[in-house]
């Protein structure tokens, strides 16, 4: 009886070992067709670029297919943005940090503000993972982000830089007051976008500080760090706005700066050097 029990346990362990070993091999298999289908579907959602989707896909694949996914230079994606430049009004630029879901709801209609993910390439690549491998013509989905500088992170560095370079006039950023550092200098916004904003192309930056209650204000010390990094000639404004008020604006269709200015009794503060 003991022998049978031991054999049964051994068989179970062997089965478990097989189950554990199989998934990594599956994850390493290419997903080229699946990636291309997703790229095309998201690209074709923009009517103005439907006829160019195959060209964009080809250019995108040329950047990373057959390349080492680590230490991937963001400049490799630059020709893609030259081929498909931003077309929205440059003074509608809306940056964000740790407020992705909220900013996407607010910018969904693209009536007044435009986030990076509202643009063609930003929208296509949002939520996707991809990489190539040396001596391979395929695209892989998984096991691609084991290094800090990879094909995905480098794309977003380049996209963020191009997006900030395109901004003009009065730019805005949606920041999260519920975290320890609403402005994080290591985020894409802090490390890339802020440093690309230059006067006189950009004249002012408005922080929309998303708060949980009406007691918070714009005096957080991290915003002074933002002031120190930002071009000193660019005026920095701050508006503290409750998340519920922003969602109310989305529901009512008032997705402009009227949402947090004179139409509502919200706190205001202007940061100075």
Short mmCIF file of N, CA and C in Angstrom, two decimals, residues 23-193:
data_model
loop_
_atom_site.label_atom_id
_atom_site.label_comp_id
_atom_site.label_asym_id
_atom_site.label_seq_id
_atom_site.Cartn_x
_atom_site.Cartn_y
_atom_site.Cartn_z
N UNK A 23 4.82 25.88 -20.26
CA UNK A 23 4.48 27.27 -20.58
C UNK A 23 5.62 28.14 -21.06
N UNK A 24 6.85 28.10 -20.43
CA UNK A 24 7.91 28.95 -20.96
C UNK A 24 8.21 28.69 -22.42
N UNK A 25 8.19 27.43 -22.85
CA UNK A 25 8.44 27.13 -24.26
C UNK A 25 7.35 27.74 -25.13
N UNK A 26 6.12 27.71 -24.61
CA UNK A 26 5.00 28.30 -25.36
C UNK A 26 5.16 29.81 -25.46
N UNK A 27 5.60 30.42 -24.34
CA UNK A 27 5.75 31.86 -24.34
C UNK A 27 6.84 32.33 -25.29
N UNK A 28 7.82 31.48 -25.54
CA UNK A 28 8.91 31.84 -26.43
C UNK A 28 8.54 31.77 -27.90
N UNK A 29 7.42 31.14 -28.20
CA UNK A 29 7.03 31.00 -29.60
C UNK A 29 6.61 32.35 -30.16
N UNK A 30 6.87 32.62 -31.43
CA UNK A 30 6.54 33.92 -32.04
C UNK A 30 5.04 34.14 -32.15
N UNK A 31 4.65 35.39 -32.19
CA UNK A 31 3.25 35.78 -32.34
C UNK A 31 3.12 36.81 -33.45
N UNK A 32 3.85 36.60 -34.54
CA UNK A 32 3.92 37.58 -35.61
C UNK A 32 2.54 37.88 -36.21
N UNK A 33 1.80 36.86 -36.57
CA UNK A 33 0.49 37.07 -37.19
C UNK A 33 -0.48 37.77 -36.26
N UNK A 34 -0.45 37.37 -35.00
CA UNK A 34 -1.34 37.98 -34.02
C UNK A 34 -1.00 39.46 -33.82
N UNK A 35 0.28 39.77 -33.73
CA UNK A 35 0.70 41.16 -33.56
C UNK A 35 0.29 41.99 -34.77
N UNK A 36 0.53 41.48 -35.97
CA UNK A 36 0.17 42.22 -37.19
C UNK A 36 -1.33 42.47 -37.27
N UNK A 37 -2.11 41.48 -36.89
CA UNK A 37 -3.57 41.64 -36.94
C UNK A 37 -4.03 42.74 -35.98
N UNK A 38 -3.45 42.75 -34.79
CA UNK A 38 -3.81 43.78 -33.80
C UNK A 38 -3.39 45.16 -34.27
N UNK A 39 -2.18 45.26 -34.84
CA UNK A 39 -1.68 46.53 -35.36
C UNK A 39 -2.62 47.06 -36.44
N UNK A 40 -2.97 46.20 -37.40
CA UNK A 40 -3.84 46.62 -38.50
C UNK A 40 -5.21 47.06 -37.99
N UNK A 41 -5.77 46.30 -37.07
CA UNK A 41 -7.10 46.62 -36.56
C UNK A 41 -7.12 47.98 -35.87
N UNK A 42 -6.12 48.26 -35.05
CA UNK A 42 -6.07 49.53 -34.34
C UNK A 42 -5.74 50.68 -35.29
N UNK A 43 -4.90 50.42 -36.28
CA UNK A 43 -4.56 51.45 -37.26
C UNK A 43 -5.77 51.83 -38.10
N UNK A 44 -6.54 50.85 -38.50
CA UNK A 44 -7.69 51.10 -39.37
C UNK A 44 -8.83 51.80 -38.64
N UNK A 45 -8.73 51.91 -37.32
CA UNK A 45 -9.75 52.66 -36.56
C UNK A 45 -9.61 54.15 -36.81
N UNK A 46 -8.47 54.57 -37.41
CA UNK A 46 -8.26 55.97 -37.79
C UNK A 46 -8.52 56.07 -39.29
N UNK A 47 -9.67 56.56 -39.70
CA UNK A 47 -10.04 56.59 -41.14
C UNK A 47 -9.02 57.27 -42.02
N UNK A 48 -8.37 58.32 -41.50
CA UNK A 48 -7.45 59.08 -42.33
C UNK A 48 -6.16 58.33 -42.67
N UNK A 49 -5.91 57.20 -42.00
CA UNK A 49 -4.65 56.47 -42.24
C UNK A 49 -4.87 55.04 -42.74
N UNK A 50 -6.09 54.66 -43.04
CA UNK A 50 -6.38 53.28 -43.40
C UNK A 50 -5.53 52.79 -44.58
N UNK A 51 -5.31 53.67 -45.56
CA UNK A 51 -4.55 53.26 -46.74
C UNK A 51 -3.06 53.17 -46.47
N UNK A 52 -2.61 53.67 -45.33
CA UNK A 52 -1.19 53.67 -45.02
C UNK A 52 -0.82 52.66 -43.94
N UNK A 53 -1.78 51.88 -43.48
CA UNK A 53 -1.52 50.98 -42.36
C UNK A 53 -0.45 49.93 -42.68
N UNK A 54 -0.45 49.40 -43.89
CA UNK A 54 0.56 48.39 -44.25
C UNK A 54 1.95 49.01 -44.29
N UNK A 55 2.03 50.23 -44.78
CA UNK A 55 3.32 50.93 -44.82
C UNK A 55 3.84 51.19 -43.42
N UNK A 56 2.95 51.63 -42.52
CA UNK A 56 3.35 51.89 -41.15
C UNK A 56 3.77 50.62 -40.43
N UNK A 57 3.03 49.53 -40.67
CA UNK A 57 3.39 48.26 -40.06
C UNK A 57 4.76 47.80 -40.53
N UNK A 58 5.02 47.94 -41.82
CA UNK A 58 6.32 47.54 -42.37
C UNK A 58 7.45 48.36 -41.75
N UNK A 59 7.25 49.68 -41.64
CA UNK A 59 8.26 50.54 -41.04
C UNK A 59 8.48 50.21 -39.57
N UNK A 60 7.39 49.90 -38.88
CA UNK A 60 7.49 49.56 -37.47
C UNK A 60 8.30 48.28 -37.28
N UNK A 61 8.00 47.28 -38.08
CA UNK A 61 8.73 46.01 -37.97
C UNK A 61 10.20 46.16 -38.34
N UNK A 62 10.49 47.03 -39.28
CA UNK A 62 11.88 47.25 -39.67
C UNK A 62 12.73 47.75 -38.50
N UNK A 63 12.09 48.41 -37.57
CA UNK A 63 12.83 49.00 -36.45
C UNK A 63 13.37 47.94 -35.50
N UNK A 64 12.60 46.87 -35.23
CA UNK A 64 13.00 45.95 -34.16
C UNK A 64 13.17 44.49 -34.57
N UNK A 65 12.55 44.07 -35.68
CA UNK A 65 12.63 42.66 -36.08
C UNK A 65 14.09 42.28 -36.35
N UNK A 66 14.51 41.17 -35.77
CA UNK A 66 15.87 40.70 -35.95
C UNK A 66 16.89 41.40 -35.07
N UNK A 67 16.41 42.31 -34.18
CA UNK A 67 17.31 43.07 -33.33
C UNK A 67 17.29 42.55 -31.89
N UNK A 68 18.38 42.81 -31.18
CA UNK A 68 18.46 42.50 -29.76
C UNK A 68 17.44 43.36 -29.03
N UNK A 69 16.54 42.78 -28.24
CA UNK A 69 15.50 43.56 -27.56
C UNK A 69 16.02 44.42 -26.41
N UNK A 70 17.25 44.19 -25.97
CA UNK A 70 17.81 44.96 -24.86
C UNK A 70 18.74 46.07 -25.35
N UNK A 71 18.83 47.13 -24.54
CA UNK A 71 19.64 48.30 -24.90
C UNK A 71 19.23 48.82 -26.27
N UNK A 72 17.93 48.85 -26.48
CA UNK A 72 17.37 49.23 -27.77
C UNK A 72 17.27 50.75 -27.86
N UNK A 73 17.93 51.40 -28.81
CA UNK A 73 17.93 52.87 -28.89
C UNK A 73 16.58 53.43 -29.32
N UNK A 74 16.08 54.42 -28.59
CA UNK A 74 14.77 54.99 -28.94
C UNK A 74 14.80 55.73 -30.27
N UNK A 75 15.99 56.18 -30.70
CA UNK A 75 16.10 56.90 -31.98
C UNK A 75 15.69 56.03 -33.17
N UNK A 76 15.71 54.72 -32.97
CA UNK A 76 15.34 53.81 -34.05
C UNK A 76 13.90 54.04 -34.50
N UNK A 77 13.05 54.52 -33.60
CA UNK A 77 11.64 54.75 -33.94
C UNK A 77 11.39 56.12 -34.56
N UNK A 78 12.40 56.97 -34.59
CA UNK A 78 12.18 58.34 -35.08
C UNK A 78 11.61 58.39 -36.51
N UNK A 79 12.12 57.58 -37.47
CA UNK A 79 11.56 57.64 -38.83
C UNK A 79 10.06 57.34 -38.87
N UNK A 80 9.59 56.55 -37.93
CA UNK A 80 8.17 56.22 -37.88
C UNK A 80 7.34 57.47 -37.59
N UNK A 81 7.84 58.33 -36.71
CA UNK A 81 7.11 59.55 -36.38
C UNK A 81 7.27 60.61 -37.47
N UNK A 82 8.36 60.54 -38.22
CA UNK A 82 8.51 61.43 -39.37
C UNK A 82 7.49 61.05 -40.45
N UNK A 83 7.31 59.76 -40.63
CA UNK A 83 6.36 59.25 -41.63
C UNK A 83 4.92 59.49 -41.20
N UNK A 84 4.67 59.47 -39.89
CA UNK A 84 3.30 59.65 -39.39
C UNK A 84 3.30 60.73 -38.31
N UNK A 85 3.44 62.00 -38.71
CA UNK A 85 3.52 63.10 -37.74
C UNK A 85 2.19 63.34 -37.05
N UNK A 86 2.25 64.00 -35.92
CA UNK A 86 1.03 64.39 -35.21
C UNK A 86 0.27 65.42 -36.05
N UNK A 87 -1.04 65.36 -35.97
CA UNK A 87 -1.87 66.26 -36.78
C UNK A 87 -2.84 67.08 -35.94
N UNK A 88 -2.92 66.82 -34.64
CA UNK A 88 -3.85 67.57 -33.80
C UNK A 88 -3.32 68.98 -33.55
N UNK A 89 -4.18 69.85 -33.08
CA UNK A 89 -3.78 71.20 -32.74
C UNK A 89 -2.78 71.14 -31.58
N UNK A 90 -1.60 71.71 -31.77
CA UNK A 90 -0.51 71.52 -30.80
C UNK A 90 -0.81 72.12 -29.43
N UNK A 91 -1.76 73.06 -29.34
CA UNK A 91 -2.07 73.66 -28.05
C UNK A 91 -3.11 72.85 -27.27
N UNK A 92 -3.45 71.67 -27.78
CA UNK A 92 -4.38 70.78 -27.07
C UNK A 92 -3.66 69.67 -26.31
N UNK A 93 -2.34 69.77 -26.22
CA UNK A 93 -1.55 68.68 -25.65
C UNK A 93 -1.86 68.46 -24.17
N UNK A 94 -2.18 67.22 -23.82
CA UNK A 94 -2.43 66.84 -22.43
C UNK A 94 -1.47 65.72 -22.04
N UNK A 95 -0.57 66.00 -21.10
CA UNK A 95 0.31 64.98 -20.55
C UNK A 95 -0.36 64.34 -19.33
N UNK A 96 0.21 63.26 -18.82
CA UNK A 96 -0.34 62.63 -17.63
C UNK A 96 0.73 61.79 -16.94
N UNK A 97 0.51 61.52 -15.67
CA UNK A 97 1.38 60.63 -14.91
C UNK A 97 0.57 60.00 -13.79
N UNK A 98 0.47 58.68 -13.82
CA UNK A 98 -0.30 57.90 -12.84
C UNK A 98 -1.78 58.28 -12.84
N UNK A 99 -2.29 58.71 -13.97
CA UNK A 99 -3.71 59.04 -14.11
C UNK A 99 -4.23 58.51 -15.45
N UNK A 100 -3.68 57.42 -15.91
CA UNK A 100 -3.94 56.97 -17.26
C UNK A 100 -5.43 56.75 -17.55
N UNK A 101 -6.11 56.00 -16.69
CA UNK A 101 -7.52 55.70 -16.96
C UNK A 101 -8.36 56.97 -16.98
N UNK A 102 -8.08 57.87 -16.04
CA UNK A 102 -8.86 59.10 -15.95
C UNK A 102 -8.62 60.01 -17.15
N UNK A 103 -7.36 60.17 -17.54
CA UNK A 103 -7.06 61.05 -18.67
C UNK A 103 -7.64 60.49 -19.96
N UNK A 104 -7.69 59.17 -20.08
CA UNK A 104 -8.26 58.57 -21.29
C UNK A 104 -9.77 58.79 -21.35
N UNK A 105 -10.42 58.76 -20.20
CA UNK A 105 -11.85 59.07 -20.19
C UNK A 105 -12.08 60.54 -20.56
N UNK A 106 -11.23 61.40 -20.01
CA UNK A 106 -11.40 62.83 -20.24
C UNK A 106 -11.11 63.23 -21.68
N UNK A 107 -10.13 62.58 -22.29
CA UNK A 107 -9.72 62.94 -23.66
C UNK A 107 -10.39 62.07 -24.73
N UNK A 108 -11.28 61.19 -24.33
CA UNK A 108 -11.84 60.23 -25.28
C UNK A 108 -12.45 60.89 -26.50
N UNK A 109 -13.19 61.97 -26.29
CA UNK A 109 -13.84 62.63 -27.42
C UNK A 109 -12.91 63.46 -28.27
N UNK A 110 -11.68 63.70 -27.78
CA UNK A 110 -10.68 64.50 -28.48
C UNK A 110 -11.25 65.87 -28.89
N UNK A 111 -12.18 66.39 -28.07
CA UNK A 111 -12.81 67.67 -28.40
C UNK A 111 -11.92 68.85 -28.04
N UNK A 112 -11.16 68.72 -26.96
CA UNK A 112 -10.34 69.85 -26.53
C UNK A 112 -8.91 69.44 -26.22
N UNK A 113 -8.75 68.36 -25.42
CA UNK A 113 -7.42 67.90 -25.06
C UNK A 113 -7.07 66.60 -25.78
N UNK A 114 -5.79 66.43 -26.08
CA UNK A 114 -5.30 65.24 -26.76
C UNK A 114 -4.16 64.64 -25.95
N UNK A 115 -4.31 63.39 -25.54
CA UNK A 115 -3.21 62.68 -24.87
C UNK A 115 -2.42 61.90 -25.91
N UNK A 116 -1.25 61.43 -25.54
CA UNK A 116 -0.42 60.68 -26.48
C UNK A 116 -1.16 59.47 -27.03
N UNK A 117 -1.96 58.83 -26.18
CA UNK A 117 -2.69 57.63 -26.61
C UNK A 117 -3.88 57.95 -27.52
N UNK A 118 -4.19 59.23 -27.68
CA UNK A 118 -5.21 59.63 -28.65
C UNK A 118 -4.65 59.73 -30.06
N UNK A 119 -3.33 59.81 -30.17
CA UNK A 119 -2.69 59.94 -31.47
C UNK A 119 -2.58 58.57 -32.14
N UNK A 120 -2.31 58.54 -33.42
CA UNK A 120 -2.30 57.30 -34.18
C UNK A 120 -1.35 56.26 -33.59
N UNK A 121 -0.07 56.56 -33.54
CA UNK A 121 0.90 55.58 -33.07
C UNK A 121 0.74 55.29 -31.59
N UNK A 122 0.42 56.31 -30.80
CA UNK A 122 0.20 56.08 -29.38
C UNK A 122 -0.98 55.16 -29.13
N UNK A 123 -2.04 55.33 -29.92
CA UNK A 123 -3.22 54.49 -29.78
C UNK A 123 -2.94 53.05 -30.21
N UNK A 124 -2.22 52.89 -31.30
CA UNK A 124 -1.92 51.54 -31.80
C UNK A 124 -1.10 50.75 -30.79
N UNK A 125 -0.07 51.37 -30.22
CA UNK A 125 0.86 50.64 -29.38
C UNK A 125 0.43 50.56 -27.93
N UNK A 126 -0.57 51.34 -27.53
CA UNK A 126 -1.03 51.34 -26.15
C UNK A 126 -1.47 49.94 -25.73
N UNK A 127 -0.88 49.42 -24.67
CA UNK A 127 -1.24 48.11 -24.14
C UNK A 127 -0.55 46.94 -24.80
N UNK A 128 0.26 47.18 -25.84
CA UNK A 128 0.92 46.09 -26.55
C UNK A 128 2.35 45.86 -26.04
N UNK A 129 2.80 44.63 -26.16
CA UNK A 129 4.19 44.25 -25.88
C UNK A 129 4.74 43.58 -27.11
N UNK A 130 5.97 43.90 -27.45
CA UNK A 130 6.56 43.31 -28.66
C UNK A 130 8.08 43.34 -28.54
N UNK A 131 8.73 42.47 -29.24
CA UNK A 131 10.18 42.52 -29.38
C UNK A 131 10.61 41.57 -30.49
N UNK A 132 11.79 41.77 -30.98
CA UNK A 132 12.39 40.85 -31.93
C UNK A 132 13.50 40.07 -31.25
N UNK A 133 14.11 39.20 -32.00
CA UNK A 133 15.27 38.44 -31.51
C UNK A 133 16.27 38.33 -32.65
N UNK A 134 17.53 38.36 -32.30
CA UNK A 134 18.56 38.28 -33.33
C UNK A 134 18.39 37.00 -34.14
N UNK A 135 18.61 37.11 -35.44
CA UNK A 135 18.52 35.98 -36.39
C UNK A 135 17.10 35.45 -36.51
N UNK A 136 16.10 36.27 -36.17
CA UNK A 136 14.70 35.86 -36.30
C UNK A 136 13.93 36.93 -37.05
N UNK A 137 12.99 36.51 -37.87
CA UNK A 137 12.13 37.44 -38.61
C UNK A 137 10.77 37.60 -37.95
N UNK A 138 10.64 37.07 -36.74
CA UNK A 138 9.35 37.06 -36.07
C UNK A 138 9.24 38.16 -35.02
N UNK A 139 7.99 38.39 -34.61
CA UNK A 139 7.68 39.27 -33.48
C UNK A 139 7.25 38.42 -32.30
N UNK A 140 7.76 38.75 -31.12
CA UNK A 140 7.43 38.02 -29.91
C UNK A 140 6.65 38.94 -28.97
N UNK A 141 5.74 38.34 -28.18
CA UNK A 141 4.92 39.09 -27.24
C UNK A 141 5.49 39.05 -25.83
N UNK A 142 6.04 37.90 -25.46
CA UNK A 142 6.36 37.65 -24.07
C UNK A 142 7.86 37.56 -23.84
N UNK A 143 8.24 37.62 -22.56
CA UNK A 143 9.65 37.56 -22.17
C UNK A 143 10.46 38.63 -22.90
N UNK A 144 9.85 39.78 -23.13
CA UNK A 144 10.50 40.86 -23.88
C UNK A 144 11.02 41.97 -22.97
N UNK A 145 10.58 42.03 -21.74
CA UNK A 145 10.89 43.20 -20.93
C UNK A 145 11.77 42.87 -19.72
N UNK A 146 12.70 41.97 -19.89
CA UNK A 146 13.58 41.61 -18.79
C UNK A 146 14.72 42.62 -18.61
N UNK A 147 14.90 43.50 -19.57
CA UNK A 147 15.93 44.53 -19.45
C UNK A 147 15.24 45.89 -19.33
N UNK A 148 15.91 46.84 -18.70
CA UNK A 148 15.30 48.15 -18.46
C UNK A 148 15.06 48.91 -19.75
N UNK A 149 16.02 48.86 -20.66
CA UNK A 149 15.89 49.58 -21.94
C UNK A 149 15.56 48.55 -23.01
N UNK A 150 14.30 48.44 -23.35
CA UNK A 150 13.86 47.41 -24.28
C UNK A 150 13.04 48.03 -25.40
N UNK A 151 12.58 47.22 -26.32
CA UNK A 151 11.88 47.73 -27.49
C UNK A 151 10.60 48.49 -27.13
N UNK A 152 9.93 48.10 -26.05
CA UNK A 152 8.69 48.78 -25.64
C UNK A 152 9.00 50.10 -24.94
N UNK A 153 9.86 50.05 -23.93
CA UNK A 153 10.17 51.28 -23.19
C UNK A 153 10.81 52.33 -24.10
N UNK A 154 11.65 51.88 -25.03
CA UNK A 154 12.29 52.82 -25.95
C UNK A 154 11.28 53.48 -26.88
N UNK A 155 10.24 52.72 -27.26
CA UNK A 155 9.20 53.33 -28.08
C UNK A 155 8.52 54.46 -27.33
N UNK A 156 8.17 54.21 -26.06
CA UNK A 156 7.45 55.23 -25.31
C UNK A 156 8.33 56.43 -24.95
N UNK A 157 9.63 56.20 -24.80
CA UNK A 157 10.55 57.32 -24.62
C UNK A 157 10.54 58.20 -25.87
N UNK A 158 10.67 57.57 -27.05
CA UNK A 158 10.68 58.33 -28.30
C UNK A 158 9.33 59.00 -28.53
N UNK A 159 8.23 58.27 -28.31
CA UNK A 159 6.89 58.83 -28.51
C UNK A 159 6.66 60.02 -27.58
N UNK A 160 7.08 59.89 -26.33
CA UNK A 160 6.91 60.98 -25.37
C UNK A 160 7.71 62.20 -25.78
N UNK A 161 8.94 61.98 -26.25
CA UNK A 161 9.79 63.09 -26.69
C UNK A 161 9.18 63.80 -27.90
N UNK A 162 8.70 63.02 -28.87
CA UNK A 162 8.10 63.60 -30.07
C UNK A 162 6.82 64.37 -29.73
N UNK A 163 6.04 63.81 -28.81
CA UNK A 163 4.77 64.43 -28.40
C UNK A 163 5.03 65.76 -27.71
N UNK A 164 6.03 65.79 -26.82
CA UNK A 164 6.36 67.03 -26.11
C UNK A 164 6.98 68.05 -27.05
N UNK A 165 7.77 67.59 -28.01
CA UNK A 165 8.35 68.51 -29.00
C UNK A 165 7.28 69.17 -29.85
N UNK A 166 6.14 68.50 -29.99
CA UNK A 166 5.06 69.00 -30.83
C UNK A 166 4.19 70.01 -30.08
N UNK A 167 4.20 69.95 -28.74
CA UNK A 167 3.33 70.81 -27.93
C UNK A 167 3.66 72.28 -28.15
N UNK A 168 2.64 73.13 -28.04
CA UNK A 168 2.85 74.57 -28.17
C UNK A 168 1.80 75.30 -27.34
N UNK A 169 2.03 76.60 -27.14
CA UNK A 169 1.06 77.42 -26.44
C UNK A 169 0.90 77.02 -24.99
N UNK A 170 -0.29 76.60 -24.64
CA UNK A 170 -0.61 76.25 -23.25
C UNK A 170 -0.83 74.74 -23.13
N UNK A 171 0.14 74.05 -22.55
CA UNK A 171 0.05 72.60 -22.36
C UNK A 171 -0.53 72.30 -20.99
N UNK A 172 -1.02 71.07 -20.81
CA UNK A 172 -1.61 70.66 -19.54
C UNK A 172 -1.11 69.28 -19.15
N UNK A 173 -1.18 68.98 -17.85
CA UNK A 173 -0.81 67.65 -17.36
C UNK A 173 -1.74 67.27 -16.21
N UNK A 174 -2.19 66.03 -16.21
CA UNK A 174 -3.06 65.50 -15.17
C UNK A 174 -2.21 64.67 -14.21
N UNK A 175 -2.10 65.11 -12.95
CA UNK A 175 -1.28 64.43 -11.95
C UNK A 175 -2.15 63.91 -10.81
N UNK A 176 -1.66 62.91 -10.11
CA UNK A 176 -2.40 62.21 -9.06
C UNK A 176 -1.95 62.67 -7.68
N UNK A 177 -2.83 63.39 -6.97
CA UNK A 177 -2.48 63.90 -5.64
C UNK A 177 -2.57 62.82 -4.57
N UNK A 178 -3.08 61.64 -4.91
CA UNK A 178 -3.25 60.59 -3.92
C UNK A 178 -1.98 59.79 -3.67
N UNK A 179 -0.94 60.01 -4.46
CA UNK A 179 0.32 59.29 -4.28
C UNK A 179 1.35 60.21 -3.63
N UNK A 180 2.46 59.61 -3.16
CA UNK A 180 3.44 60.37 -2.39
C UNK A 180 4.11 61.47 -3.21
N UNK A 181 4.32 61.23 -4.50
CA UNK A 181 4.94 62.24 -5.36
C UNK A 181 4.07 62.45 -6.59
N UNK A 182 3.13 63.39 -6.56
CA UNK A 182 2.31 63.66 -7.75
C UNK A 182 3.17 63.92 -8.98
N UNK A 183 4.25 64.67 -8.80
CA UNK A 183 5.22 64.82 -9.89
C UNK A 183 6.41 63.92 -9.60
N UNK A 184 6.60 62.92 -10.46
CA UNK A 184 7.70 61.98 -10.31
C UNK A 184 8.73 62.25 -11.40
N UNK A 185 9.91 62.73 -11.05
CA UNK A 185 10.91 63.05 -12.08
C UNK A 185 11.44 61.85 -12.84
N UNK A 186 11.09 60.62 -12.38
CA UNK A 186 11.54 59.42 -13.10
C UNK A 186 10.47 58.87 -14.03
N UNK A 187 9.27 59.47 -14.05
CA UNK A 187 8.21 59.03 -14.95
C UNK A 187 8.50 59.50 -16.36
N UNK A 188 7.73 59.02 -17.33
CA UNK A 188 7.91 59.50 -18.70
C UNK A 188 7.68 61.01 -18.76
N UNK A 189 6.68 61.49 -18.02
CA UNK A 189 6.42 62.92 -18.02
C UNK A 189 7.60 63.68 -17.40
N UNK A 190 8.10 63.19 -16.26
CA UNK A 190 9.17 63.89 -15.57
C UNK A 190 10.53 63.76 -16.21
N UNK A 191 10.83 62.58 -16.74
CA UNK A 191 12.17 62.32 -17.28
C UNK A 191 12.31 62.73 -18.74
N UNK A 192 11.18 62.77 -19.47
CA UNK A 192 11.27 63.01 -20.91
C UNK A 192 10.49 64.27 -21.31
N UNK A 193 9.20 64.27 -21.05
CA UNK A 193 8.33 65.29 -21.63
C UNK A 193 8.59 66.70 -21.09
#
